mmCIF file of C-alpha atoms in Angstrom:
data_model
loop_
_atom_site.group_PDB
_atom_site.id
_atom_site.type_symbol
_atom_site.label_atom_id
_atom_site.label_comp_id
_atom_site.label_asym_id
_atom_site.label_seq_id
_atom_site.Cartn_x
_atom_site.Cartn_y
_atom_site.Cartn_z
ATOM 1 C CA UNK A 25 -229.721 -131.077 53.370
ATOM 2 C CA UNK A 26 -232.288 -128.892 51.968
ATOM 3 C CA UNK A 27 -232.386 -125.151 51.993
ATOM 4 C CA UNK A 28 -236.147 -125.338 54.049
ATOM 5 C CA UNK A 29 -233.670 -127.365 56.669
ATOM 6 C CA UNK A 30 -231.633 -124.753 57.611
ATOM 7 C CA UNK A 31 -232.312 -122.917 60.797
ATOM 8 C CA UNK A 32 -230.675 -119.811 62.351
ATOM 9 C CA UNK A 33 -228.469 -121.185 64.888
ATOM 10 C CA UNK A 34 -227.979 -124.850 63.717
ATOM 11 C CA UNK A 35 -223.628 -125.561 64.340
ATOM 12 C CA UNK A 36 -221.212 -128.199 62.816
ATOM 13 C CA UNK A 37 -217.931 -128.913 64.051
ATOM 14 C CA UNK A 38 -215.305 -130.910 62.977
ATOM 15 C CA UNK A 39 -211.856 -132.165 64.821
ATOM 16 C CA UNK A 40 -208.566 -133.059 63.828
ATOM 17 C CA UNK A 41 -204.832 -133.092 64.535
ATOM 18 C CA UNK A 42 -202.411 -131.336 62.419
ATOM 19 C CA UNK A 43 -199.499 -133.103 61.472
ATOM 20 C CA UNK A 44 -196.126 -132.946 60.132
ATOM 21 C CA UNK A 45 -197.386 -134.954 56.946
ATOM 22 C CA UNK A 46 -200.539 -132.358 56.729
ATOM 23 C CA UNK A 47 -198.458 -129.379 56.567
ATOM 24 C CA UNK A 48 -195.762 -130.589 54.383
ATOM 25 C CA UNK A 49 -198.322 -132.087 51.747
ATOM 26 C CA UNK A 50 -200.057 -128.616 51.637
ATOM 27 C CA UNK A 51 -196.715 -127.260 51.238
ATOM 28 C CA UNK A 52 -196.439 -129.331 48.120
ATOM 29 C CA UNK A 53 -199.839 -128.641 46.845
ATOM 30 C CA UNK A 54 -199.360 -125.116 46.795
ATOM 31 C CA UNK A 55 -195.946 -124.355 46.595
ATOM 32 C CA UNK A 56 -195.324 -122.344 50.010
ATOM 33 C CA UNK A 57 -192.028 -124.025 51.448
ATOM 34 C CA UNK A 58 -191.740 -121.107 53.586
ATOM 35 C CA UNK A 59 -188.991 -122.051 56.849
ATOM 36 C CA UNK A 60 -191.695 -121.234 59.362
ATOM 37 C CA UNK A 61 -193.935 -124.331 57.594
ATOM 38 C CA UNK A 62 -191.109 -126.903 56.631
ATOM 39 C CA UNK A 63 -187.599 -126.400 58.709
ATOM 40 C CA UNK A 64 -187.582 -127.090 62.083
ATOM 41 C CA UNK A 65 -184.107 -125.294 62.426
ATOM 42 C CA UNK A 66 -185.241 -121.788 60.635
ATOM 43 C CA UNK A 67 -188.617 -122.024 62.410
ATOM 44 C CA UNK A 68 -186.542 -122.191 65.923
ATOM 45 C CA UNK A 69 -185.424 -118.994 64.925
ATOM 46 C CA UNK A 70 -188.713 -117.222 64.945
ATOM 47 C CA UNK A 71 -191.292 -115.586 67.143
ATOM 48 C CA UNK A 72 -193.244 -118.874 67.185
ATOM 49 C CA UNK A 73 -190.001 -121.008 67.977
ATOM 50 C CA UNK A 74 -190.995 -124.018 66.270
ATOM 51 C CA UNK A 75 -192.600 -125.117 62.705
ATOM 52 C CA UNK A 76 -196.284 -124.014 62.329
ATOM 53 C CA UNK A 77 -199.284 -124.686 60.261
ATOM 54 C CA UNK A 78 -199.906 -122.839 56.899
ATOM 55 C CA UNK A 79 -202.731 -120.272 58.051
ATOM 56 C CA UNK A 80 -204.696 -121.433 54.838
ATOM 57 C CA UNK A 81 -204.303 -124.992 55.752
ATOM 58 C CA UNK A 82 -206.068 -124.677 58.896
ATOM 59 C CA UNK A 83 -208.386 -122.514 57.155
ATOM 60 C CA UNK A 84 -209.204 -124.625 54.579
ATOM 61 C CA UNK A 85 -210.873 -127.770 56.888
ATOM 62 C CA UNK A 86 -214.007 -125.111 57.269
ATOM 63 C CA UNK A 87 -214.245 -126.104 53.627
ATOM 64 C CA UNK A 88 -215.069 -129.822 54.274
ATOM 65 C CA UNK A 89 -217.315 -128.349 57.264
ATOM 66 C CA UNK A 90 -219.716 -127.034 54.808
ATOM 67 C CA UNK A 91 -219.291 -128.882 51.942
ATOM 68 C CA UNK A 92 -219.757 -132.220 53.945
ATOM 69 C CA UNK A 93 -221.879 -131.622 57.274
ATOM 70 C CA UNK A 94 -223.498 -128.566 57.333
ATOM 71 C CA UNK A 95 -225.448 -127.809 54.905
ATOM 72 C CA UNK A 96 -223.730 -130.811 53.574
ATOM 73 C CA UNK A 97 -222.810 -132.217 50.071
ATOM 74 C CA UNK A 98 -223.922 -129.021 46.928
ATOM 75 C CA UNK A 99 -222.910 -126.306 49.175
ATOM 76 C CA UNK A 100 -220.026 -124.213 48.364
ATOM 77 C CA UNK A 101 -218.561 -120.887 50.103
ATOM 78 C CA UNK A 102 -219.295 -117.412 48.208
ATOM 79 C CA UNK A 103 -217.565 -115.208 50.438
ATOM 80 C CA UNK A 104 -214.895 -115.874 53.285
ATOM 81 C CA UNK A 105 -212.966 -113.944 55.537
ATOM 82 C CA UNK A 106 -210.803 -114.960 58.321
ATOM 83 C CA UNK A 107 -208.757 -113.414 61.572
ATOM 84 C CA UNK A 108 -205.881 -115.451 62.346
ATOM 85 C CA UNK A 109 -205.221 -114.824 66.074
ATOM 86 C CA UNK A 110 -202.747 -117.472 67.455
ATOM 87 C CA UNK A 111 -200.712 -119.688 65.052
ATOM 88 C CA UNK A 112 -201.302 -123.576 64.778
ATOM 89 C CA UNK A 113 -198.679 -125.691 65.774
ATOM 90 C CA UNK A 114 -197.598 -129.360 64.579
ATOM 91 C CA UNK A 115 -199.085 -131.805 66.859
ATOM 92 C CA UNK A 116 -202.127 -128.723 68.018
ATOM 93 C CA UNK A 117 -205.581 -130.242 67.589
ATOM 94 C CA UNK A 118 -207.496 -128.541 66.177
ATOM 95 C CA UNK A 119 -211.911 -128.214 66.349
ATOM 96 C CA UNK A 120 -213.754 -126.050 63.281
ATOM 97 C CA UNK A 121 -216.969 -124.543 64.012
ATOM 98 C CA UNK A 122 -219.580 -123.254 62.427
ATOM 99 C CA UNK A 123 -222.971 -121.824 62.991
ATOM 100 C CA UNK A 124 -225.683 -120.327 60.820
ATOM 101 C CA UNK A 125 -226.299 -116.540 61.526
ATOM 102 C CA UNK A 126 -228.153 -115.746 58.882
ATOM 103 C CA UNK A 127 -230.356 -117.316 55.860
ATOM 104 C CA UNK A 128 -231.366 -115.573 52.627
ATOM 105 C CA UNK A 129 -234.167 -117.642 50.746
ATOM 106 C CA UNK A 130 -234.640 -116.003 47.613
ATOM 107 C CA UNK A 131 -231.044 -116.609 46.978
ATOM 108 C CA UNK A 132 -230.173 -119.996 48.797
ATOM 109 C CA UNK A 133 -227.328 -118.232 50.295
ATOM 110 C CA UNK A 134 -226.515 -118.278 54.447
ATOM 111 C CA UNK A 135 -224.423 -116.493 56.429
ATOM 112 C CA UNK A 136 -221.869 -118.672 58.755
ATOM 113 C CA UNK A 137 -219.282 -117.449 61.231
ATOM 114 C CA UNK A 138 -216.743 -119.536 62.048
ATOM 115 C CA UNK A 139 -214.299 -120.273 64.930
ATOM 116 C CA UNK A 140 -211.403 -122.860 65.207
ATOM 117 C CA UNK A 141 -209.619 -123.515 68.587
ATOM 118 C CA UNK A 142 -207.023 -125.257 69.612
ATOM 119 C CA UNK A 143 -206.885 -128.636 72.241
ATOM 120 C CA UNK A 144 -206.690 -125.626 75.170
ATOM 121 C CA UNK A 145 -209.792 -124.095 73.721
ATOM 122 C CA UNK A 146 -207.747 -120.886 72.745
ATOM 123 C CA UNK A 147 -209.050 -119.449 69.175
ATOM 124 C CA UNK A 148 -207.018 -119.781 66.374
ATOM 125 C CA UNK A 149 -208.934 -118.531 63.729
ATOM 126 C CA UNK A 150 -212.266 -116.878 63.388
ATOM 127 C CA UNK A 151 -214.173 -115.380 60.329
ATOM 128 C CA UNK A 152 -217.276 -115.416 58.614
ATOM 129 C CA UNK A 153 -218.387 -116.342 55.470
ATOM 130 C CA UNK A 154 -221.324 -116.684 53.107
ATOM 131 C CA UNK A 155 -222.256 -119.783 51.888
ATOM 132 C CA UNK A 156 -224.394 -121.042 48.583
ATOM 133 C CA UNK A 157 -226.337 -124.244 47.953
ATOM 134 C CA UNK A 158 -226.471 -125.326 44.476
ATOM 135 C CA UNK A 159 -229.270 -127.962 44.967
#
């Protein structure tokens, strides 16, 4: 997609389940075994009472959002910030969304908010973020 093609208002979304496999390889990629993330037992033992998705993980799908659907492949996020307002669970499914809210020209630059719910529609994680296309 082109710059021109953007509109005020255009949305993306993207759905998928989080998994035991998901969280544990992002645990490996970045190095955060924390108990809440990988140990069923010590994650019992918390507010949440069970294991729960790294916040980043779930935050990072709005990533592939961008980069692949809208505005697609040469777009990359300048700015990002997030509110994490209910925690992700193993086995939660989750849907990223995005929507243009803003478009600067003379830089090739948009601005996006973003919302991810859960499978009960309750949000997860919301934020906004500033996006740049390269081509």
């Amino acid at each position: 997609m082109q710059f021109a093609d953007l509109q005020v208002g255009q949305t993306a979304e993207r759905t998928r389940e989080i998994t035991a496999s998901l969280v544990n390889a992002f645990a490996e990629l970045t190095g955060d075994f924390s108990p809440v993330h990988v140990d069923e037992a010590a994650a019992a033992k918390t507010r949440f009472g069970t294991r729960i998705a790294h916040g980043m993980l779930s935050a990072s799908f709005l990533s592939a959002l961008i980069g692949m659907d809208l505005p697609g492949p040469g777009t990359i996020w300048v700015a990002q910030s997030f509110r994490f307002k209910q925690p992700v669970k193993l086995g939660d499914t989750i849907t990223w969304r995005v929507e243009v809210r803003e478009l600067f020209p003379e830089k090739q630059r948009a601005n996006l908010s973003a919302v991810c719910r859960n499978q009960r529609g309750e949000i997860v994680i919301e934020g906004e973020g500033t996006i740049l296309l390269l081509e």
